[in-house]
PDB file of C-alpha atoms in Angstrom:
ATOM      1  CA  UNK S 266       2.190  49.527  37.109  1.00 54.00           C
ATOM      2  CA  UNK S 267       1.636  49.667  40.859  1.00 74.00           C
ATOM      3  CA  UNK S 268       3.551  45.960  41.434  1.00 90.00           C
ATOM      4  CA  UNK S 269       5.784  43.781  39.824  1.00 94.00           C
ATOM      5  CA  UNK S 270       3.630  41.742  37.116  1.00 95.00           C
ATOM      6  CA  UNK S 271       4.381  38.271  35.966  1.00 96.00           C
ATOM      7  CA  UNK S 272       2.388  36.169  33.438  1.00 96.00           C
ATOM      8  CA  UNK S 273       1.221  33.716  33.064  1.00 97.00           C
ATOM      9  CA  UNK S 274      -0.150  33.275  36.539  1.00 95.00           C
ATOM     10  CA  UNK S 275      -0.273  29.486  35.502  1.00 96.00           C
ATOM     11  CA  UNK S 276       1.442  27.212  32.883  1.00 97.00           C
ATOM     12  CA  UNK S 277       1.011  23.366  32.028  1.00 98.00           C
ATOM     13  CA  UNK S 278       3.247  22.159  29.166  1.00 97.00           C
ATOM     14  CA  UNK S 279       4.645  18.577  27.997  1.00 97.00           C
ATOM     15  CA  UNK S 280       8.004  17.355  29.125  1.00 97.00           C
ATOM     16  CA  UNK S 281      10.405  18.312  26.046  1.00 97.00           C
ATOM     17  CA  UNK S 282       8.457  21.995  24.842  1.00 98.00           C
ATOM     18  CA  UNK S 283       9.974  25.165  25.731  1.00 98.00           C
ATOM     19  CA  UNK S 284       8.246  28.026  27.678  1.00 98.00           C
ATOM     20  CA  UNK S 285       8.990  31.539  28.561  1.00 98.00           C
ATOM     21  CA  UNK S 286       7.899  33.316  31.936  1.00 98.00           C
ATOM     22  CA  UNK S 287       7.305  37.222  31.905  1.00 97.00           C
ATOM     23  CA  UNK S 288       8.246  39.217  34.314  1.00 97.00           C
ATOM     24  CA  UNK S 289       7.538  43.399  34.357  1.00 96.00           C
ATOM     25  CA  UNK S 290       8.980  44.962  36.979  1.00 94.00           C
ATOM     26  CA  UNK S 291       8.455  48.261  38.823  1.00 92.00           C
ATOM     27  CA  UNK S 292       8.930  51.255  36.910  1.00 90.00           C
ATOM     28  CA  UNK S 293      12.257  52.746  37.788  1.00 87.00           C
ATOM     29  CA  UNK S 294      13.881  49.964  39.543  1.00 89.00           C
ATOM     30  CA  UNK S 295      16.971  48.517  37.877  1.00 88.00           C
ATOM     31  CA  UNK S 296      17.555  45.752  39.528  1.00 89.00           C
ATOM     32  CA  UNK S 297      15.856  42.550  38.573  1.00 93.00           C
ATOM     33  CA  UNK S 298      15.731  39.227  40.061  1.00 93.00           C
ATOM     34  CA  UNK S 299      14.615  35.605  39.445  1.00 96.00           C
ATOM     35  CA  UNK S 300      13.865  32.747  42.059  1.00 95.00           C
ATOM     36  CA  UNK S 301      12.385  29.512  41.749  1.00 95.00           C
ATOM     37  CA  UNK S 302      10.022  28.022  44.543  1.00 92.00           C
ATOM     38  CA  UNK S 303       9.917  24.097  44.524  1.00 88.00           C
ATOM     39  CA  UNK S 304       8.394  21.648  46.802  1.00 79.00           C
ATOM     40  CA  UNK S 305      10.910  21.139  49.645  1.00 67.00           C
ATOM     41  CA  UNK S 306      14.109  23.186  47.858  1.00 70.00           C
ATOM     42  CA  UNK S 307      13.086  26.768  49.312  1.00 80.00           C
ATOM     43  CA  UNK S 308      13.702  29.721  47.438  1.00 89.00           C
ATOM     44  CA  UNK S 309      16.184  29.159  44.664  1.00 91.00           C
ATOM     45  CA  UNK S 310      18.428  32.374  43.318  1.00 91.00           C
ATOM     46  CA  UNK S 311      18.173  32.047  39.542  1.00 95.00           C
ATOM     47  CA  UNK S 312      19.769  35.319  37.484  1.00 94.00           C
ATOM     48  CA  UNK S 313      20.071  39.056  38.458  1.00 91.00           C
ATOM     49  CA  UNK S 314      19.847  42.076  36.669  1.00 91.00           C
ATOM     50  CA  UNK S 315      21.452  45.399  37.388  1.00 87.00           C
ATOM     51  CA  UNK S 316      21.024  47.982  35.241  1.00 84.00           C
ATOM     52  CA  UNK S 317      23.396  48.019  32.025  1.00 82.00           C
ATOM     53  CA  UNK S 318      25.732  45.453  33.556  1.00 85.00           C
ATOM     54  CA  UNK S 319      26.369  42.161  32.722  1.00 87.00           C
ATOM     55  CA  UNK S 320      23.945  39.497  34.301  1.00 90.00           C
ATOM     56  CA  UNK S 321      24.835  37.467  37.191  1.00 89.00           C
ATOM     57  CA  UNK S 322      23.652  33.964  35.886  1.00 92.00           C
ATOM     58  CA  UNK S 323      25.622  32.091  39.008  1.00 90.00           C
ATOM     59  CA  UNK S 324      22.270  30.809  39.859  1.00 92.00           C
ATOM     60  CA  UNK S 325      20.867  28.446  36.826  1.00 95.00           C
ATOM     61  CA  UNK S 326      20.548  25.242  37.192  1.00 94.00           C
ATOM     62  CA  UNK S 327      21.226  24.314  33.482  1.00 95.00           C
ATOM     63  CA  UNK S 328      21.710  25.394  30.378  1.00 96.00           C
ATOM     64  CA  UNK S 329      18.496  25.119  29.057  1.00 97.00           C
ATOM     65  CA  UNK S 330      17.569  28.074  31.313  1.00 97.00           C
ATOM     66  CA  UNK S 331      18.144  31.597  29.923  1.00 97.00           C
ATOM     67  CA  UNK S 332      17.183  35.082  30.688  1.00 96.00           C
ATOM     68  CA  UNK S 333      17.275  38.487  28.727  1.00 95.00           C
ATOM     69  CA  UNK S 334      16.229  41.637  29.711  1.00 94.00           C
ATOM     70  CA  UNK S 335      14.986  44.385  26.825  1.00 85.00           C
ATOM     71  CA  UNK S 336      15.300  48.288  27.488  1.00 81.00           C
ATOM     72  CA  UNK S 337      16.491  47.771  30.960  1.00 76.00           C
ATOM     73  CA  UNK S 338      12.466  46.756  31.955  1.00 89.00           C
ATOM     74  CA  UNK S 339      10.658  43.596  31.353  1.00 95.00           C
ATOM     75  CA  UNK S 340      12.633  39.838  31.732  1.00 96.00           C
ATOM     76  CA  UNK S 341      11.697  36.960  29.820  1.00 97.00           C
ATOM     77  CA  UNK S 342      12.787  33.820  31.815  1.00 98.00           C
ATOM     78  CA  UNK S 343      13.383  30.726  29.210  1.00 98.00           C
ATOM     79  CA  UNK S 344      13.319  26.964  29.354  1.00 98.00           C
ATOM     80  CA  UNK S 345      14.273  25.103  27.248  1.00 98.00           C
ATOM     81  CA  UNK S 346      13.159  21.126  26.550  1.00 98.00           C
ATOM     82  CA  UNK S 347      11.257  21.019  29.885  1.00 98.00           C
ATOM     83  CA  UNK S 348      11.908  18.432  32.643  1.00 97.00           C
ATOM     84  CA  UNK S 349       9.762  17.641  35.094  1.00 95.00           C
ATOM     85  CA  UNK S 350      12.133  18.643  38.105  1.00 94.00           C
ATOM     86  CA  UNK S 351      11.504  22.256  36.018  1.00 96.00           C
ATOM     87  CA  UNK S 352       8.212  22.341  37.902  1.00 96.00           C
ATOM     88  CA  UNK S 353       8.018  25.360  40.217  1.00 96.00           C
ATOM     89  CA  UNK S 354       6.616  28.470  40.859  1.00 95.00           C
ATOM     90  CA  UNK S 355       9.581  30.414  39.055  1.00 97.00           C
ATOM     91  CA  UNK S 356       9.218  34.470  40.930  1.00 95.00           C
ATOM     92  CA  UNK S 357      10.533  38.115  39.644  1.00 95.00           C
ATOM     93  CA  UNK S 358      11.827  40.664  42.008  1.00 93.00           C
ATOM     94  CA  UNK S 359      12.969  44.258  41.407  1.00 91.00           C
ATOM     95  CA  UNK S 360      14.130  46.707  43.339  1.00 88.00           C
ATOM     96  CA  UNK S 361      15.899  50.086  43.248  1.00 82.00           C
ATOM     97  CA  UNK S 362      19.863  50.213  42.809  1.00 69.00           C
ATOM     98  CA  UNK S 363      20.852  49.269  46.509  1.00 57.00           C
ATOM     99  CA  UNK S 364      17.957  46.770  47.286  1.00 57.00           C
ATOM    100  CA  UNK S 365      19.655  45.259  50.235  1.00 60.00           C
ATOM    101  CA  UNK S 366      18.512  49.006  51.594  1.00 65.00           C
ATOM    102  CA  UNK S 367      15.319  49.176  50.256  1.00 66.00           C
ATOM    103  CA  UNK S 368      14.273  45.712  50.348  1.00 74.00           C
ATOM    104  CA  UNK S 369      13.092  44.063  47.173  1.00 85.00           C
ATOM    105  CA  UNK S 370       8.996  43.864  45.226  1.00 89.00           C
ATOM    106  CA  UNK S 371       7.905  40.828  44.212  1.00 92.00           C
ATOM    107  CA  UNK S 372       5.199  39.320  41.360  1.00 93.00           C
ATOM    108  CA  UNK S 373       2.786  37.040  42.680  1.00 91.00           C
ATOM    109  CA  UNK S 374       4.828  33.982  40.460  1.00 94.00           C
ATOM    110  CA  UNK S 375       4.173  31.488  37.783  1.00 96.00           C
ATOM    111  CA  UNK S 376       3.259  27.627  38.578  1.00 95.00           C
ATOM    112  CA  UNK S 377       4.784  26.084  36.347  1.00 97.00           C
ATOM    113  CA  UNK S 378       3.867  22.364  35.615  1.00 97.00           C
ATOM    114  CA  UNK S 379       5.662  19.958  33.206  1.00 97.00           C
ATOM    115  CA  UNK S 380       3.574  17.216  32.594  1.00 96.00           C
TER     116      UNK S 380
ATOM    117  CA  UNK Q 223      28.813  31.350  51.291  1.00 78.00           C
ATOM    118  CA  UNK Q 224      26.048  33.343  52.838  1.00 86.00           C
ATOM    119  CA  UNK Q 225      23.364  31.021  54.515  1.00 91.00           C
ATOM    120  CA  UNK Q 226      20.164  31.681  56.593  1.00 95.00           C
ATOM    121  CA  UNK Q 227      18.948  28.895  58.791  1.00 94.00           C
ATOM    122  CA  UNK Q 228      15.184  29.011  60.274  1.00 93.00           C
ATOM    123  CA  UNK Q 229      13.484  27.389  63.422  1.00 82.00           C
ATOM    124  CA  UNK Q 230      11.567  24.197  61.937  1.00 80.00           C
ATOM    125  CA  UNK Q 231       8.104  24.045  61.285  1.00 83.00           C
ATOM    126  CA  UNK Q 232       5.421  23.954  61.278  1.00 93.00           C
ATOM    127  CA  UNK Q 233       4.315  25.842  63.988  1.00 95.00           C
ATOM    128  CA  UNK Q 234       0.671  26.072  65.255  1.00 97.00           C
ATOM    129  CA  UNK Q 235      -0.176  28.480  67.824  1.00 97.00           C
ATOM    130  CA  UNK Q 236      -3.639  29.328  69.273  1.00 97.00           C
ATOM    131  CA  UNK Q 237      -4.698  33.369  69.134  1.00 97.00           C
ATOM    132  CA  UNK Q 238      -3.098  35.552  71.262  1.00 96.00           C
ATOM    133  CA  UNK Q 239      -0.221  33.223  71.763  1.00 97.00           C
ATOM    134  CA  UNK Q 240       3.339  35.163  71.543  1.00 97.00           C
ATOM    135  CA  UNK Q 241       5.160  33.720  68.315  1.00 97.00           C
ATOM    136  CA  UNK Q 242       8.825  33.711  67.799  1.00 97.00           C
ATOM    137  CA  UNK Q 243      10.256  32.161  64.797  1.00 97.00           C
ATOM    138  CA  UNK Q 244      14.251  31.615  64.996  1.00 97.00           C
ATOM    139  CA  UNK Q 245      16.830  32.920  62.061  1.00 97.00           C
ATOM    140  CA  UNK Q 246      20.027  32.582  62.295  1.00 97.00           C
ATOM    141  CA  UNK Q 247      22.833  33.272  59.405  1.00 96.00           C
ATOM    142  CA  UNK Q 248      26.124  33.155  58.331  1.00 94.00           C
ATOM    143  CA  UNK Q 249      27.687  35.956  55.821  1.00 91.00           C
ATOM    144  CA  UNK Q 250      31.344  37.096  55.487  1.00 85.00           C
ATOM    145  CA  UNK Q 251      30.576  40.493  55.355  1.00 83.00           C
ATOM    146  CA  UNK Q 252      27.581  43.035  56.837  1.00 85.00           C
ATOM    147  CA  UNK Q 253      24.502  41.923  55.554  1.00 90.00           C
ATOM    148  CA  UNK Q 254      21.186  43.787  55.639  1.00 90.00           C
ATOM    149  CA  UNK Q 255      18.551  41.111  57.125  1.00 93.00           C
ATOM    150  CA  UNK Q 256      14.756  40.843  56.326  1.00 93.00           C
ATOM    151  CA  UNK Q 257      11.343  38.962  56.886  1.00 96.00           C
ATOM    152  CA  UNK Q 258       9.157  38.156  54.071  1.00 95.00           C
ATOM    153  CA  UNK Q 259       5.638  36.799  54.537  1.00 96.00           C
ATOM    154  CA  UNK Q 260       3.404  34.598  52.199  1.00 92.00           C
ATOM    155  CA  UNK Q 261      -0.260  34.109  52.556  1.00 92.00           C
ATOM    156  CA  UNK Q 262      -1.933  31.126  50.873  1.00 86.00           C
ATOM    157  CA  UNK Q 263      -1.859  31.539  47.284  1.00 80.00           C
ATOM    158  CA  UNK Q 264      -0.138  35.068  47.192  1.00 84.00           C
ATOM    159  CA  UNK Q 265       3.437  36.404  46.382  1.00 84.00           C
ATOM    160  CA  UNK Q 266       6.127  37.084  48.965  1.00 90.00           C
ATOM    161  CA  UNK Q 267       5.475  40.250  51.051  1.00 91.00           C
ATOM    162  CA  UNK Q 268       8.442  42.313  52.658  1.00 91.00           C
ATOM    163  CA  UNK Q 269       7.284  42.183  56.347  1.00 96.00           C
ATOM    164  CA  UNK Q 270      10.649  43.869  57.784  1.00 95.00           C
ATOM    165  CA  UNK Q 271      13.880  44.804  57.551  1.00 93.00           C
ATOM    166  CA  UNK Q 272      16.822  45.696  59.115  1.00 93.00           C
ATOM    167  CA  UNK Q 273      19.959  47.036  57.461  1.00 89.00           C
ATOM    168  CA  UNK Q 274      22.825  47.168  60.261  1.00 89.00           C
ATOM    169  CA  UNK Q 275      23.641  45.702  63.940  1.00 93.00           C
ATOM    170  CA  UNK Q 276      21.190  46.549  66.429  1.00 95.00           C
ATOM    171  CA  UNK Q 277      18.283  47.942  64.361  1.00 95.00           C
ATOM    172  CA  UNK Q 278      15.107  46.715  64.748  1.00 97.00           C
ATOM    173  CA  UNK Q 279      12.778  45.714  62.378  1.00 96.00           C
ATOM    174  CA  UNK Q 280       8.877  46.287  63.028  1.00 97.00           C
ATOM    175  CA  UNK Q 281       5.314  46.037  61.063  1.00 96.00           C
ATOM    176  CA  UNK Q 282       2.200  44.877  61.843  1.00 95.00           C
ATOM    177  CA  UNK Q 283       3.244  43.889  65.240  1.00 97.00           C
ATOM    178  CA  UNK Q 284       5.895  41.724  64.582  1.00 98.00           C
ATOM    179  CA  UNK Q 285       9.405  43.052  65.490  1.00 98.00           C
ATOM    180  CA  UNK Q 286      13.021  41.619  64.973  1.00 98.00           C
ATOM    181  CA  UNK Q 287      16.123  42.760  66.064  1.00 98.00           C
ATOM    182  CA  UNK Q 288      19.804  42.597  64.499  1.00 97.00           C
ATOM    183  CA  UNK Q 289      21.859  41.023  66.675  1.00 96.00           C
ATOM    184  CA  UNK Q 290      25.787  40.484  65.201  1.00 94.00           C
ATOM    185  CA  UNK Q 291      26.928  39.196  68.420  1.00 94.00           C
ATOM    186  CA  UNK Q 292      24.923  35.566  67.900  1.00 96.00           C
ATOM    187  CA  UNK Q 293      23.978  36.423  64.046  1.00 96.00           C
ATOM    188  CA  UNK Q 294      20.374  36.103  64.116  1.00 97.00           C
ATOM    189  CA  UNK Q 295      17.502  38.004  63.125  1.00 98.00           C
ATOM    190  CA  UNK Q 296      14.339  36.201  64.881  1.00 98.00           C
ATOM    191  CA  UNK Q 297      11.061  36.916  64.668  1.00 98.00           C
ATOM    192  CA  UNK Q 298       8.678  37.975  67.505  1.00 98.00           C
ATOM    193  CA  UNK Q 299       5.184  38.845  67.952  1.00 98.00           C
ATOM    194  CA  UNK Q 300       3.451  39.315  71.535  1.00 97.00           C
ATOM    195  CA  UNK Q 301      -0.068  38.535  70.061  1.00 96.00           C
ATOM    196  CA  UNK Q 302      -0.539  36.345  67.046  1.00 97.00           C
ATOM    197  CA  UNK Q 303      -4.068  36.431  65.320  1.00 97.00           C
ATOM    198  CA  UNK Q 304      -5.549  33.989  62.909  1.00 97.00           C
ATOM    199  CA  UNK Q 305      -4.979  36.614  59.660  1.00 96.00           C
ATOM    200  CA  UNK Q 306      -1.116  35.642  60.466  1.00 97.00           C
ATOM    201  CA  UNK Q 307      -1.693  32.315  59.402  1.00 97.00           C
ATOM    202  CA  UNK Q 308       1.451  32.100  56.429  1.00 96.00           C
ATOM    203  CA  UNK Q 309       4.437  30.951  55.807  1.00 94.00           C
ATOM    204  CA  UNK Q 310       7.624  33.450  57.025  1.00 96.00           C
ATOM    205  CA  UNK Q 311      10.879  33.269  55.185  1.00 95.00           C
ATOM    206  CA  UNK Q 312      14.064  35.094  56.877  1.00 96.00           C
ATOM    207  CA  UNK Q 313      16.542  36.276  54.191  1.00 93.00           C
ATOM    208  CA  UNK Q 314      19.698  38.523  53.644  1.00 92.00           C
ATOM    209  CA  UNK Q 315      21.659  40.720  50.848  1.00 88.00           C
ATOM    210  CA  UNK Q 316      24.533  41.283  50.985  1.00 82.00           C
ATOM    211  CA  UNK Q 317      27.063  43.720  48.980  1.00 71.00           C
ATOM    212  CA  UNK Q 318      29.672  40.783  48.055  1.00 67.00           C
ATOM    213  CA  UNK Q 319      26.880  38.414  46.575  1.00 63.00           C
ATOM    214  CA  UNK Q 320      25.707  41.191  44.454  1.00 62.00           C
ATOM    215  CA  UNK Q 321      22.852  42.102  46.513  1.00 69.00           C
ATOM    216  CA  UNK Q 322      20.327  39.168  45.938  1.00 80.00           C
ATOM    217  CA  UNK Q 323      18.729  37.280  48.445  1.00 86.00           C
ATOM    218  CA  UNK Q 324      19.747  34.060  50.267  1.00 89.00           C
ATOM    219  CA  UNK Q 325      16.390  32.757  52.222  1.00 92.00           C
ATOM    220  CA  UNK Q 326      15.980  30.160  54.710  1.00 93.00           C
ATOM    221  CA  UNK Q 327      13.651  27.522  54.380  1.00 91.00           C
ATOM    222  CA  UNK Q 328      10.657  29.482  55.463  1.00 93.00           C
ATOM    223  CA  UNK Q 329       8.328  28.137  58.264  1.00 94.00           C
ATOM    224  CA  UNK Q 330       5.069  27.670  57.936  1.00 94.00           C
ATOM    225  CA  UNK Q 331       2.591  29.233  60.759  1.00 96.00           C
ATOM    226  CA  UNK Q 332      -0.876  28.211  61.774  1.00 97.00           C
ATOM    227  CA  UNK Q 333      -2.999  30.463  64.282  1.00 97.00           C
ATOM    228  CA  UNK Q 334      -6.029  28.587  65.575  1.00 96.00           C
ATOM    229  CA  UNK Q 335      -9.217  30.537  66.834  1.00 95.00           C
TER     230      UNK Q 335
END
């Protein structure tokens, strides 16, 4: 597609449940990124992507957050027995190899809510 | 670590007011620098960039220069209009961190007719 797509655009779930975030990026870029948005914390670095390499997971909070990447393309970000401090808008990013160059695409987000 | 400090909002300005919003950063090596803009209810937008010392960054009428001497990137526009009503997030990559982005806090702008 033209932009980086995540889905779903919106997600309410119980405290305790697990949910996974979607993220497709633009085709051809290998790098992939994921940031979390929260109420007064700013943009959050989550995990990268680059290509075949190992990810750089520096960023999660816990480990009830994971991340894979199939076929070098689409991300699925996971959480694991929700809190409510998980709520956030939770963004994807790609970018071609060398994105500090060519600046980075991002997907519009997903709100997520734990209720 | 890298860090990117912004000018506190929020920050309402009446049309046709000249904006500048302040970034300043530390990094230990040569980072490329960069605005982002969000409008209500939309993604982050790239708004500019600049990839070594002394380039500057323009689009849409905003402009921002490198500056390495006092390690800031701020943001300047000579006319604001009411469409620029968003919040503006400074940011920068570098090499060493594996080239993701460390943002600032943002700063939220308001443009008043």
């Amino acid at each position: 597609g033209a932009g980086v797509s995540q889905s779903p655009s919106n997600k309410v779930t119980e405290k305790g449940k697990d949910v996974e975030l979607r993220c497709d990026p633009i085709s051809g870029h290998t790098a992939l990124y994921w940031y979390r948005q929260s109420l007064g914390q700013g943009l959050e670095f989550l995990i990268y992507f680059q290509g075949n390499s190992a990810p750089d997971k520096s960023g999660l909070p816990s480990d009830r957050f994971s991340a894979e990447r199939t076929g070098g393309s689409v991300s699925t970000l996971t959480i694991q027995r929700t809190q409510q401090e998980d709520s956030a808008v939770y963004l994807c990013a790609s970018s071609f190899t060398g994105g500090r160059s060519y600046g980075y695409t991002f997907g519009s987000g997903t709100r997520l809510t734990v209720v | 670590g890298d860090s990117v400090t912004q000018m506190e909002g929020p920050v309402t300005l009446s049309e046709e007011a000249f904006l500048t919003i302040n970034c300043t950063y530390t990094a230990t090596g040569y980072p490329s620098l960069f605005w982002y803009v969000q409008y209500p209810g939309e993604g982050l937008q790239l708004l500019l960039k600049a990839t070594k010392a002394d380039d500057k960054g323009s689009n849409k009428g905003f402009e921002a220069t490198y500056r390495k001497e006092t390690t800031s990137f701020h943001l300047e526009k000579g006319s604001v209009q009411v469409s620029d009503s968003a919040v503006y997030f400074c940011a920068l990559s570098e090499e060493t961190s594996g080239s993701r982005l460390t943002f600032g806090e943002g700063t939220q702008l308001t443009v008043n007719p």
